[in-house]
Amino acid sequence: MKQEKFTVTGMTCAACQSHVQKAVSTLQGVQDCNVNLLSGTMTAQFDEAALSDGDICAAVKKAGYGAQPVGKNPAAAEKTARQRAQEELHSMKSRLILSLIFFIPLFYISMGHMIGLPLPSFLSGMQNAITYGMVQLLLLLPIAYANRSYFINGYRSLFGRAPNMDSLIAIGATAAVAYGVFAICRMGNGLAAGDMALAEKYHMDLYFESAGTILTLITVGKYLESRSRGQTTEAVEKLMDLKPQTAVVLRNGTEQEVPIDKVLTGELVVVRPGASIPVDGVVTDGLSAVDQSAITGESIPVEKQAGDEVITATINGTGRLVFRATKVGDDTTLSQIIHLVEDAGSSKAPIARLADKIAGVFVPIVIAIAAVTAVIWLLLGYAPEFALRAGIAVLVISCPCALGLATPVAIMVGTGKGAQFGILYKSAEALETAHTIDTVVLDKTGTLTQGRPAVTDVLAQAPFTEAELLQTAAALEKPSEHPLAQAVLQYAKEQGVSIQEAEEFEAVPGRGVRAKLSGEVFSAGNAAFMHECGADISTLEQQAQALAEAGKTPLYFAKGSRSLGMIAAADPVKPTSKAAVRALRHMGLSVVMLTGDNRRTAEAIRTELGIDRAVAEVLPQDKEREVRSLQEAGHKVAMVGDGINDAPALTRSDVGLAIGAGTDIAIASADIVLMKSDLLDAVTAIELSRAVIRNVKENLFWAFFYNVCGIPLAAGVFYPLLGWQLNPMFAAAAMSLSSVFVVTNALRLRLFKPKQTQRFLAEKTPAVSIPSTQNNSIHSKGAVPMKKVIFIEGMMCEHCKAHVTEALQKVPGVTEANVSLEQKNAAVTCGAEVTDEALQKAVTEAGYRPGKVEEA
């Protein structure tokens, strides 16, 4: 069996996708066919002995669409798809502008006189009735021509027995135009015969503005959809851009820079400090720390030496590495991630739109009712004009304007409301799908945690003091480039520790560092290194074990053979992570954490935050596989992540949510972007989705309800008994009323407030969530606490409160910050070293105006 990917053009809705899939699936030799409406692609698995690519393309073209195989250049195909999306957006924008240019005068001429607005003299009065009608028709023609695709696709789908939204638009607009032309003809007959009563009867029965309204308003919704579609192909392009274009290889003993596709398996590759690793391989010479967070999710760079594996697109640290290439070209880890993103994207089932489902049944029923209505009145002996008016009234009152607006207007208001909360829905599909989620998968590093190591505990061994330990630690770690060393150095600077220069500095790979300070030998590193140095750390081992179980990394320090103490560092949990997890679970969602970190750290975070399940030590393909397994078990899965390693899982998931501060690739792969990098916004995104979809269903119900109630009246059911017959003008007015109702109902979404977020907002973990471990002989970091109150201007809502709280908690020395919206202040618990200026600066950087600071 051969599997081939095709680009498909001309699809506009779920019915089109179904039609294409049916056309190909029925071919003899096709085993499987999957059509993706959003990306405009189709993947077909077929017997190449029975079929060729040309046969499949011919079947698609016979169905009324265009198709061509992607071939062996998927990158070019992706760019073509993006260009096509941009062209579609530009075309839709031009259509909308042109429609508005002619619709505004059309609407003024046809409706302006009803509210007392003057008409030009050549259009007013019965003597100009024909001119009045013809001007409206001429203004409508450019609108109809600009939006001719609705008529082409609509009637093609209708005749192909697969009616869609375009079919409804085409029928409604055609009915209005046909009746308008008929009315002009009747006016002409009346004027020619001197029958002014007949002419006046049809003078106001021109409904060209109804056709213009249908086409213009629907085009507004289509334009908004087109704007979001153009971003769907960015993920693969940005992944491809991540790959280095050249590599430095050793050939004949000399370094040569060659294109990446010229690197051969088994060749020696040189990576200079700060450079990106071009292919996968095994280190043969050199020592360096490599930042693998983009691929594996590890928050701390990994030391690499001879025998260790390196991965494409990871970033080398300060050392020079030489490695032997083991995987090149399409076999590299990055290339596999790219393929996973492509495969996951093409296998996503598109969302079946409720309006299209209703239209599939509604349209033929309405057409049948209109035809039967006209025939019955003719058989009953009524005039042809009466019968035609009744049939047209049925079609006009059944116009799909409200049905077409029901979804896009609610989604437009919902996405605007989401933007106010810093939540960017990249497509209507994302907003629609998020309400079905029952399982949320969370990345750890950068999503639940800050994404960088920070000092959590300073434990000094008596008789040494905390200040002595910090001073020594800073001096020892200053020459080191290790991330943990940088965390220690940063904390020491924040505490105002003076740092002296170390002498005879020596880094011992995988162990620690050694140096002389004031002529004496000091060392820092892990337990094994302390034992090598002869330092007694037995009194610290219990505390070190507790710290390790809590997911922290302990560093020992010694002066000769005497232990100075221990400093622990960890990737701290974000302040709002616990509240977000609790809110998700309260909404009935299952929460799963995936991370490339070790199991002990993952379990510590899982327990601390109350997560249902944690899966540790996973690679990108493992994350994607875990999401896929959940989907295969029947779950609707949302994935929240921020790294390149999350891209396959983000794309595979039903809804991908990217942390805004994450990589561009994660953002491009996701369906929803959380611009403020706050996990609570994921809660709001799902809650808002539920509110929007509930609103959409209400809109669809009322749009359909209006039509069902109006059709009997339009058909003249009550005419024999009560003399009621709905004039097409009133039918159009009823149709417009249903549109107003739908839009008004959608505007209620402006009042949306994230109830779950507000409920759990107060339940935040501190910036360093795991409590310090200490005993009588060891001192934990921090001084005697004191309380201060800082006044703050500019806070408006709970999100403002959360931002200020997080900003204040990040100030070194602050242990707690309680913000009050009502009192416009924050009560801060901190060490004596925290200055008023530091608190005011934190508030200013958060985007608010600090006032005076008082001691509580």
Coordinates of C-alpha atoms in Angstrom, one line a residue, residues 425 434-435 437 440 584 587 589 638 657 681-691:
Y425 CA -7.8 31.5 20.2
A434 CA -12.2 23.2 24.0
H435 CA -15.6 22.7 25.6
I437 CA -12.2 18.4 26.8
V440 CA -5.7 18.1 30.5
L584 CA -9.3 22.0 36.4
M587 CA -14.4 21.4 36.5
L589 CA -11.3 17.3 34.2
A638 CA -6.0 19.3 25.9
L657 CA -2.5 25.4 24.6
D681 CA -5.7 31.2 31.9
A682 CA -6.0 27.6 30.6
V683 CA -8.9 27.2 33.1
T684 CA -10.5 30.4 31.8
A685 CA -9.9 29.3 28.1
I686 CA -11.9 26.1 28.7
E687 CA -14.6 27.8 30.8
L688 CA -15.0 30.5 28.1
S689 CA -15.3 27.9 25.4
R690 CA -18.1 26.2 27.3
A691 CA -19.9 29.5 27.6

